[in-house]
Amino acid sequence: MMSLAARSGAFSPYMQASAFAVAGPLKALVPGVVLKGEKILLDPKKQFLCRESLNGQSPKTGPAVSVSINGCAGVRLAHTDVRIPDFSDYRREDVLNPDKSSHESGESRRSFSYLVTGASVVVGVYAAKTVVSQFVSSMSASADVLALSKIEIKLGDIPEGKNMTFKWRGKPLFVRHRTEKEISTEAAVNIAELRDPQHDKDRVLNPSWVIVLGVCTHLGCVPIANAGDYGGYYCPCHGSHYDASGRIRKGPAPLNLEVPFYEFPDDDTVVVG
């Protein structure tokens, strides 16, 4: 605020105050109202105006210049004709009436807000679930890889007492057709004497067929079938002996040969994987 005070003395009754509206960003210059006083009485006890005494007496809305003892002029930007946008099209009908309290429609408006919020949450959760499902499915194995994860073997091609080796998931797979003597011998083994105790019936679905991975549990070597002290499998690398059920009986191997998942679709076919 700019202020100016002058000691006018005897000329103060002849001084007048005037106000003008100046051009603002939204309105051109228009004349203001000029007020004139016929007679101004001076109070000799009242202190002369100065910068400090004018504090609080001049207009607060714009720059003002005080030119007399009892009169002041204010200069304000003209903004009273600014048109306010009409937002009625965006408001609810319950709150359009300015004479009606909005508390009466508060319950319905809150219900609408809760409904919109709940619907947004449901849509967001469904979208997140879809994105996660697509991401997880993109990381799963493709159809060609899944096709290679299974192998179908015709059991009629394996004679009794023999073992055949197949390649499954990059590993050797032993399929052994056991004789009745081998079945009875392995079933009679005392489990307490085994390093990795496991009964023969827990390792086979059909007693005539033993299906194990041809990977030694010691250091991953490939054992030899129908060899060793127990007539099952023998690893010549470090001297591990397995019986006809694939159980470790002698040597450094700590565990039995691994039994993969398999099933018999019919009596002449086995599917591994």
mmCIF file of C-alpha atoms in Angstrom:
data_model
loop_
_atom_site.group_PDB
_atom_site.id
_atom_site.type_symbol
_atom_site.label_atom_id
_atom_site.label_comp_id
_atom_site.label_asym_id
_atom_site.label_seq_id
_atom_site.Cartn_x
_atom_site.Cartn_y
_atom_site.Cartn_z
ATOM 1 C CA MET A 1 0.000 0.000 0.000
ATOM 2 C CA MET A 2 1.223 3.440 -0.853
ATOM 3 C CA SER A 3 0.226 6.254 1.392
ATOM 4 C CA LEU A 4 0.858 9.981 1.361
ATOM 5 C CA ALA A 5 -0.054 12.440 4.114
ATOM 6 C CA ALA A 6 0.220 16.221 3.960
ATOM 7 C CA ARG A 7 -0.404 18.833 6.559
ATOM 8 C CA SER A 8 -2.942 20.938 4.745
ATOM 9 C CA GLY A 9 -3.719 23.494 7.452
ATOM 10 C CA ALA A 10 -6.430 25.961 6.424
ATOM 11 C CA PHE A 11 -6.844 24.379 2.970
ATOM 12 C CA SER A 12 -8.196 21.101 4.290
ATOM 13 C CA PRO A 13 -11.933 22.097 4.050
ATOM 14 C CA TYR A 14 -11.489 22.639 0.349
ATOM 15 C CA MET A 15 -9.888 19.278 -0.339
ATOM 16 C CA GLN A 16 -11.966 16.414 -1.652
ATOM 17 C CA ALA A 17 -11.683 12.677 -1.956
ATOM 18 C CA SER A 18 -12.156 10.729 -5.147
ATOM 19 C CA ALA A 19 -12.016 7.075 -6.191
ATOM 20 C CA PHE A 20 -11.440 5.577 -9.633
ATOM 21 C CA ALA A 21 -11.670 2.032 -10.940
ATOM 22 C CA VAL A 22 -8.711 1.196 -13.123
ATOM 23 C CA ALA A 23 -8.511 -1.340 -15.931
ATOM 24 C CA GLY A 24 -8.053 -4.906 -14.806
ATOM 25 C CA PRO A 25 -7.333 -8.080 -16.819
ATOM 26 C CA LEU A 26 -11.072 -8.660 -17.393
ATOM 27 C CA LYS A 27 -12.596 -5.151 -17.689
ATOM 28 C CA ALA A 28 -11.815 -1.883 -19.399
ATOM 29 C CA LEU A 29 -11.436 1.391 -17.550
ATOM 30 C CA VAL A 30 -14.713 2.812 -16.131
ATOM 31 C CA PRO A 31 -15.222 5.951 -14.066
ATOM 32 C CA GLY A 32 -15.812 5.604 -10.339
ATOM 33 C CA VAL A 33 -17.929 7.591 -7.920
ATOM 34 C CA VAL A 34 -16.831 11.052 -6.801
ATOM 35 C CA LEU A 35 -17.936 12.103 -3.346
ATOM 36 C CA LYS A 36 -17.860 15.758 -2.209
ATOM 37 C CA GLY A 37 -18.452 17.087 1.233
ATOM 38 C CA GLU A 38 -19.946 20.523 1.734
ATOM 39 C CA LYS A 39 -18.238 21.137 5.044
ATOM 40 C CA ILE A 40 -15.531 19.290 6.882
ATOM 41 C CA LEU A 41 -15.104 19.966 10.567
ATOM 42 C CA LEU A 42 -11.637 19.673 11.959
ATOM 43 C CA ASP A 43 -10.923 18.289 15.344
ATOM 44 C CA PRO A 44 -7.966 20.234 16.768
ATOM 45 C CA LYS A 45 -7.354 17.509 19.341
ATOM 46 C CA LYS A 46 -6.982 14.875 16.721
ATOM 47 C CA GLN A 47 -3.421 14.189 15.760
ATOM 48 C CA PHE A 48 -2.132 15.043 12.357
ATOM 49 C CA LEU A 49 -2.150 12.228 9.847
ATOM 50 C CA CYS A 50 1.086 10.532 9.163
ATOM 51 C CA ARG A 51 2.188 7.185 7.781
ATOM 52 C CA GLU A 52 1.618 5.514 11.148
ATOM 53 C CA SER A 53 -1.782 7.090 11.857
ATOM 54 C CA LEU A 54 -3.087 6.136 8.400
ATOM 55 C CA ASN A 55 -2.498 2.458 9.153
ATOM 56 C CA GLY A 56 -5.854 0.655 9.081
ATOM 57 C CA GLN A 57 -7.827 3.612 7.655
ATOM 58 C CA SER A 58 -7.132 3.205 3.957
ATOM 59 C CA PRO A 59 -8.743 0.538 1.744
ATOM 60 C CA LYS A 60 -7.202 -2.939 1.872
ATOM 61 C CA THR A 61 -8.132 -4.064 -1.630
ATOM 62 C CA GLY A 62 -5.603 -2.150 -3.676
ATOM 63 C CA PRO A 63 -3.142 0.727 -3.754
ATOM 64 C CA ALA A 64 -4.523 3.833 -2.006
ATOM 65 C CA VAL A 65 -3.399 7.426 -1.746
ATOM 66 C CA SER A 66 -4.531 9.581 1.190
ATOM 67 C CA VAL A 67 -4.610 13.277 0.331
ATOM 68 C CA SER A 68 -6.478 14.928 3.223
ATOM 69 C CA ILE A 69 -7.163 14.763 6.874
ATOM 70 C CA ASN A 70 -10.626 13.169 6.766
ATOM 71 C CA GLY A 71 -10.844 11.935 3.202
ATOM 72 C CA CYS A 72 -9.036 9.193 1.364
ATOM 73 C CA ALA A 73 -9.175 7.847 -2.144
ATOM 74 C CA GLY A 74 -8.973 4.201 -3.033
ATOM 75 C CA VAL A 75 -7.954 2.692 -6.326
ATOM 76 C CA ARG A 76 -9.337 -0.814 -6.932
ATOM 77 C CA LEU A 77 -9.298 -3.203 -9.858
ATOM 78 C CA ALA A 78 -12.716 -3.618 -11.391
ATOM 79 C CA HIS A 79 -13.700 -7.258 -10.964
ATOM 80 C CA THR A 80 -17.345 -7.168 -9.889
ATOM 81 C CA ASP A 81 -18.632 -8.090 -13.341
ATOM 82 C CA VAL A 82 -16.618 -11.323 -13.696
ATOM 83 C CA ARG A 83 -18.969 -14.104 -14.793
ATOM 84 C CA ILE A 84 -18.787 -17.241 -12.673
ATOM 85 C CA PRO A 85 -19.053 -20.509 -14.684
ATOM 86 C CA ASP A 86 -22.256 -22.468 -14.226
ATOM 87 C CA PHE A 87 -21.572 -25.957 -12.907
ATOM 88 C CA SER A 88 -25.216 -26.951 -12.574
ATOM 89 C CA ASP A 89 -24.870 -29.652 -15.229
ATOM 90 C CA TYR A 90 -22.241 -31.371 -13.093
ATOM 91 C CA ARG A 91 -24.090 -31.205 -9.778
ATOM 92 C CA ARG A 92 -26.644 -33.591 -8.374
ATOM 93 C CA GLU A 93 -30.261 -32.532 -8.449
ATOM 94 C CA ASP A 94 -30.446 -32.892 -4.662
ATOM 95 C CA VAL A 95 -28.064 -29.987 -4.110
ATOM 96 C CA LEU A 96 -29.152 -27.582 -6.872
ATOM 97 C CA ASN A 97 -31.631 -25.742 -4.688
ATOM 98 C CA PRO A 98 -29.711 -23.152 -2.588
ATOM 99 C CA ASP A 99 -32.641 -22.836 -0.168
ATOM 100 C CA LYS A 100 -32.629 -26.539 0.665
ATOM 101 C CA SER A 101 -30.214 -28.107 3.140
ATOM 102 C CA SER A 102 -27.842 -30.663 1.651
ATOM 103 C CA HIS A 103 -27.985 -32.733 4.832
ATOM 104 C CA GLU A 104 -31.346 -34.145 3.779
ATOM 105 C CA SER A 105 -29.779 -35.859 0.771
ATOM 106 C CA GLY A 106 -26.530 -36.784 2.503
ATOM 107 C CA GLU A 107 -27.519 -40.432 3.025
ATOM 108 C CA SER A 108 -28.297 -41.059 -0.645
ATOM 109 C CA ARG A 109 -25.137 -39.265 -1.772
ATOM 110 C CA ARG A 110 -23.017 -41.335 0.598
ATOM 111 C CA SER A 111 -24.659 -44.509 -0.668
ATOM 112 C CA PHE A 112 -23.813 -43.520 -4.220
ATOM 113 C CA SER A 113 -20.207 -42.796 -3.235
ATOM 114 C CA TYR A 114 -19.920 -46.172 -1.492
ATOM 115 C CA LEU A 115 -21.378 -47.906 -4.538
ATOM 116 C CA VAL A 116 -18.916 -46.239 -6.901
ATOM 117 C CA THR A 117 -16.001 -46.983 -4.564
ATOM 118 C CA GLY A 118 -17.003 -50.626 -4.180
ATOM 119 C CA ALA A 119 -17.420 -51.085 -7.921
ATOM 120 C CA SER A 120 -14.013 -49.495 -8.530
ATOM 121 C CA VAL A 121 -12.403 -51.856 -6.022
ATOM 122 C CA VAL A 122 -14.009 -54.909 -7.624
ATOM 123 C CA VAL A 123 -12.898 -53.832 -11.107
ATOM 124 C CA GLY A 124 -9.395 -53.098 -9.823
ATOM 125 C CA VAL A 125 -9.094 -56.495 -8.118
ATOM 126 C CA TYR A 126 -10.337 -58.295 -11.223
ATOM 127 C CA ALA A 127 -7.882 -56.368 -13.406
ATOM 128 C CA ALA A 128 -5.011 -57.147 -11.029
ATOM 129 C CA LYS A 129 -5.988 -60.830 -10.991
ATOM 130 C CA THR A 130 -6.040 -60.906 -14.804
ATOM 131 C CA VAL A 131 -2.627 -59.237 -15.045
ATOM 132 C CA VAL A 132 -1.102 -61.637 -12.495
ATOM 133 C CA SER A 133 -2.652 -64.669 -14.235
ATOM 134 C CA GLN A 134 -1.300 -63.566 -17.605
ATOM 135 C CA PHE A 135 2.133 -62.950 -16.102
ATOM 136 C CA VAL A 136 2.252 -66.346 -14.384
ATOM 137 C CA SER A 137 0.986 -68.172 -17.473
ATOM 138 C CA SER A 138 3.650 -66.468 -19.577
ATOM 139 C CA MET A 139 6.309 -67.961 -17.303
ATOM 140 C CA SER A 140 4.930 -71.516 -17.477
ATOM 141 C CA ALA A 141 6.215 -74.106 -19.903
ATOM 142 C CA SER A 142 4.965 -73.999 -23.479
ATOM 143 C CA ALA A 143 2.967 -76.788 -25.115
ATOM 144 C CA ASP A 144 5.974 -78.287 -26.911
ATOM 145 C CA VAL A 145 7.962 -78.380 -23.687
ATOM 146 C CA LEU A 146 5.079 -80.038 -21.849
ATOM 147 C CA ALA A 147 4.835 -82.607 -24.609
ATOM 148 C CA LEU A 148 8.467 -83.553 -24.047
ATOM 149 C CA SER A 149 7.893 -83.861 -20.294
ATOM 150 C CA LYS A 150 6.100 -87.184 -20.771
ATOM 151 C CA ILE A 151 7.156 -90.414 -22.383
ATOM 152 C CA GLU A 152 4.969 -93.345 -23.348
ATOM 153 C CA ILE A 153 6.549 -96.785 -23.287
ATOM 154 C CA LYS A 154 5.188 -100.021 -24.715
ATOM 155 C CA LEU A 155 5.804 -102.692 -22.089
ATOM 156 C CA GLY A 156 5.415 -105.543 -24.569
ATOM 157 C CA ASP A 157 8.815 -104.672 -26.057
ATOM 158 C CA ILE A 158 10.647 -105.477 -22.798
ATOM 159 C CA PRO A 159 11.169 -109.215 -22.135
ATOM 160 C CA GLU A 160 10.964 -110.644 -18.635
ATOM 161 C CA GLY A 161 14.186 -110.315 -16.638
ATOM 162 C CA LYS A 162 15.530 -107.542 -18.856
ATOM 163 C CA ASN A 163 16.023 -103.802 -18.436
ATOM 164 C CA MET A 164 15.660 -101.136 -21.118
ATOM 165 C CA THR A 165 16.990 -97.585 -20.988
ATOM 166 C CA PHE A 166 15.078 -94.579 -22.337
ATOM 167 C CA LYS A 167 15.860 -90.878 -22.442
ATOM 168 C CA TRP A 168 13.414 -88.755 -20.454
ATOM 169 C CA ARG A 169 13.927 -85.041 -19.702
ATOM 170 C CA GLY A 170 17.588 -85.413 -20.585
ATOM 171 C CA LYS A 171 18.122 -88.239 -18.086
ATOM 172 C CA PRO A 172 18.375 -92.024 -18.497
ATOM 173 C CA LEU A 173 15.226 -93.880 -17.472
ATOM 174 C CA PHE A 174 15.437 -97.547 -16.440
ATOM 175 C CA VAL A 175 12.372 -99.754 -17.039
ATOM 176 C CA ARG A 176 12.882 -103.285 -15.666
ATOM 177 C CA HIS A 177 10.631 -106.278 -16.201
ATOM 178 C CA ARG A 178 11.213 -108.388 -13.111
ATOM 179 C CA THR A 179 10.869 -112.136 -12.774
ATOM 180 C CA GLU A 180 8.858 -113.835 -10.046
ATOM 181 C CA LYS A 181 12.088 -114.723 -8.248
ATOM 182 C CA GLU A 182 13.233 -111.078 -8.202
ATOM 183 C CA ILE A 183 9.840 -109.958 -6.925
ATOM 184 C CA SER A 184 9.854 -112.436 -4.020
ATOM 185 C CA THR A 185 13.514 -111.712 -3.199
ATOM 186 C CA GLU A 186 13.053 -107.941 -2.975
ATOM 187 C CA ALA A 187 9.825 -108.272 -0.982
ATOM 188 C CA ALA A 188 11.608 -110.407 1.644
ATOM 189 C CA VAL A 189 14.426 -107.889 2.316
ATOM 190 C CA ASN A 190 14.647 -106.693 5.941
ATOM 191 C CA ILE A 191 14.063 -102.928 5.812
ATOM 192 C CA ALA A 192 16.078 -102.372 8.991
ATOM 193 C CA GLU A 193 19.221 -103.452 7.161
ATOM 194 C CA LEU A 194 18.838 -100.823 4.423
ATOM 195 C CA ARG A 195 20.728 -97.518 4.378
ATOM 196 C CA ASP A 196 17.687 -95.774 2.920
ATOM 197 C CA PRO A 197 14.796 -97.831 4.376
ATOM 198 C CA GLN A 198 12.014 -98.292 1.858
ATOM 199 C CA HIS A 199 9.800 -101.297 1.197
ATOM 200 C CA ASP A 200 9.622 -102.723 -2.313
ATOM 201 C CA LYS A 201 5.847 -102.249 -2.512
ATOM 202 C CA ASP A 202 6.291 -98.516 -1.825
ATOM 203 C CA ARG A 203 8.499 -98.159 -4.911
ATOM 204 C CA VAL A 204 6.360 -99.917 -7.500
ATOM 205 C CA LEU A 205 2.766 -99.734 -8.717
ATOM 206 C CA ASN A 206 2.975 -103.111 -10.427
ATOM 207 C CA PRO A 207 5.397 -105.624 -8.843
ATOM 208 C CA SER A 208 6.464 -106.814 -12.299
ATOM 209 C CA TRP A 209 7.768 -103.414 -13.322
ATOM 210 C CA VAL A 210 10.435 -101.246 -11.714
ATOM 211 C CA ILE A 211 10.809 -97.744 -13.155
ATOM 212 C CA VAL A 212 13.666 -95.580 -11.805
ATOM 213 C CA LEU A 213 15.982 -92.810 -12.980
ATOM 214 C CA GLY A 214 19.357 -94.161 -14.089
ATOM 215 C CA VAL A 215 21.322 -91.574 -12.089
ATOM 216 C CA CYS A 216 23.526 -92.688 -9.197
ATOM 217 C CA THR A 217 22.682 -90.772 -6.012
ATOM 218 C CA HIS A 218 26.356 -90.472 -5.162
ATOM 219 C CA LEU A 219 27.807 -88.223 -7.884
ATOM 220 C CA GLY A 220 25.301 -88.568 -10.743
ATOM 221 C CA CYS A 221 26.925 -91.346 -12.717
ATOM 222 C CA VAL A 222 24.909 -93.803 -14.817
ATOM 223 C CA PRO A 223 24.801 -97.302 -13.290
ATOM 224 C CA ILE A 224 24.895 -100.540 -15.252
ATOM 225 C CA ALA A 225 21.725 -102.662 -15.272
ATOM 226 C CA ASN A 226 21.652 -106.373 -14.322
ATOM 227 C CA ALA A 227 25.011 -106.086 -12.543
ATOM 228 C CA GLY A 228 26.469 -105.804 -9.062
ATOM 229 C CA ASP A 229 26.394 -107.994 -5.966
ATOM 230 C CA TYR A 230 22.591 -107.869 -5.725
ATOM 231 C CA GLY A 231 21.705 -108.377 -9.376
ATOM 232 C CA GLY A 232 20.121 -104.964 -9.816
ATOM 233 C CA TYR A 233 22.264 -101.962 -10.795
ATOM 234 C CA TYR A 234 25.952 -101.267 -10.345
ATOM 235 C CA CYS A 235 27.836 -97.954 -10.622
ATOM 236 C CA PRO A 236 31.420 -98.758 -11.692
ATOM 237 C CA CYS A 237 32.627 -95.221 -10.998
ATOM 238 C CA HIS A 238 32.605 -95.497 -7.198
ATOM 239 C CA GLY A 239 31.264 -98.983 -6.524
ATOM 240 C CA SER A 240 27.629 -98.416 -5.519
ATOM 241 C CA HIS A 241 25.439 -101.548 -5.639
ATOM 242 C CA TYR A 242 21.626 -101.397 -5.993
ATOM 243 C CA ASP A 243 19.175 -104.285 -5.851
ATOM 244 C CA ALA A 244 16.405 -105.107 -8.346
ATOM 245 C CA SER A 245 14.169 -102.535 -6.647
ATOM 246 C CA GLY A 246 16.723 -99.732 -7.105
ATOM 247 C CA ARG A 247 17.591 -99.556 -3.387
ATOM 248 C CA ILE A 248 21.184 -98.874 -2.308
ATOM 249 C CA ARG A 249 22.725 -101.936 -0.663
ATOM 250 C CA LYS A 250 26.464 -101.303 -0.806
ATOM 251 C CA GLY A 251 28.871 -98.483 -1.671
ATOM 252 C CA PRO A 252 29.046 -94.709 -1.080
ATOM 253 C CA ALA A 253 25.638 -93.749 -2.511
ATOM 254 C CA PRO A 254 23.443 -92.364 0.308
ATOM 255 C CA LEU A 255 19.970 -92.803 -1.250
ATOM 256 C CA ASN A 256 17.961 -95.171 -3.395
ATOM 257 C CA LEU A 257 17.492 -94.530 -7.099
ATOM 258 C CA GLU A 258 14.757 -91.950 -7.668
ATOM 259 C CA VAL A 259 11.330 -93.187 -8.724
ATOM 260 C CA PRO A 260 9.578 -90.732 -11.098
ATOM 261 C CA PHE A 261 5.843 -90.285 -11.351
ATOM 262 C CA TYR A 262 4.249 -92.742 -13.757
ATOM 263 C CA GLU A 263 0.929 -94.430 -14.445
ATOM 264 C CA PHE A 264 -0.439 -97.379 -16.417
ATOM 265 C CA PRO A 265 -3.180 -96.342 -18.899
ATOM 266 C CA ASP A 266 -3.557 -100.033 -19.785
ATOM 267 C CA ASP A 267 -1.775 -103.312 -19.152
ATOM 268 C CA ASP A 268 0.643 -102.840 -22.027
ATOM 269 C CA THR A 269 1.523 -99.140 -21.687
ATOM 270 C CA VAL A 270 3.186 -96.938 -19.088
ATOM 271 C CA VAL A 271 3.333 -93.129 -19.204
ATOM 272 C CA VAL A 272 6.147 -91.496 -17.262
ATOM 273 C CA GLY A 273 5.800 -87.848 -16.260
#
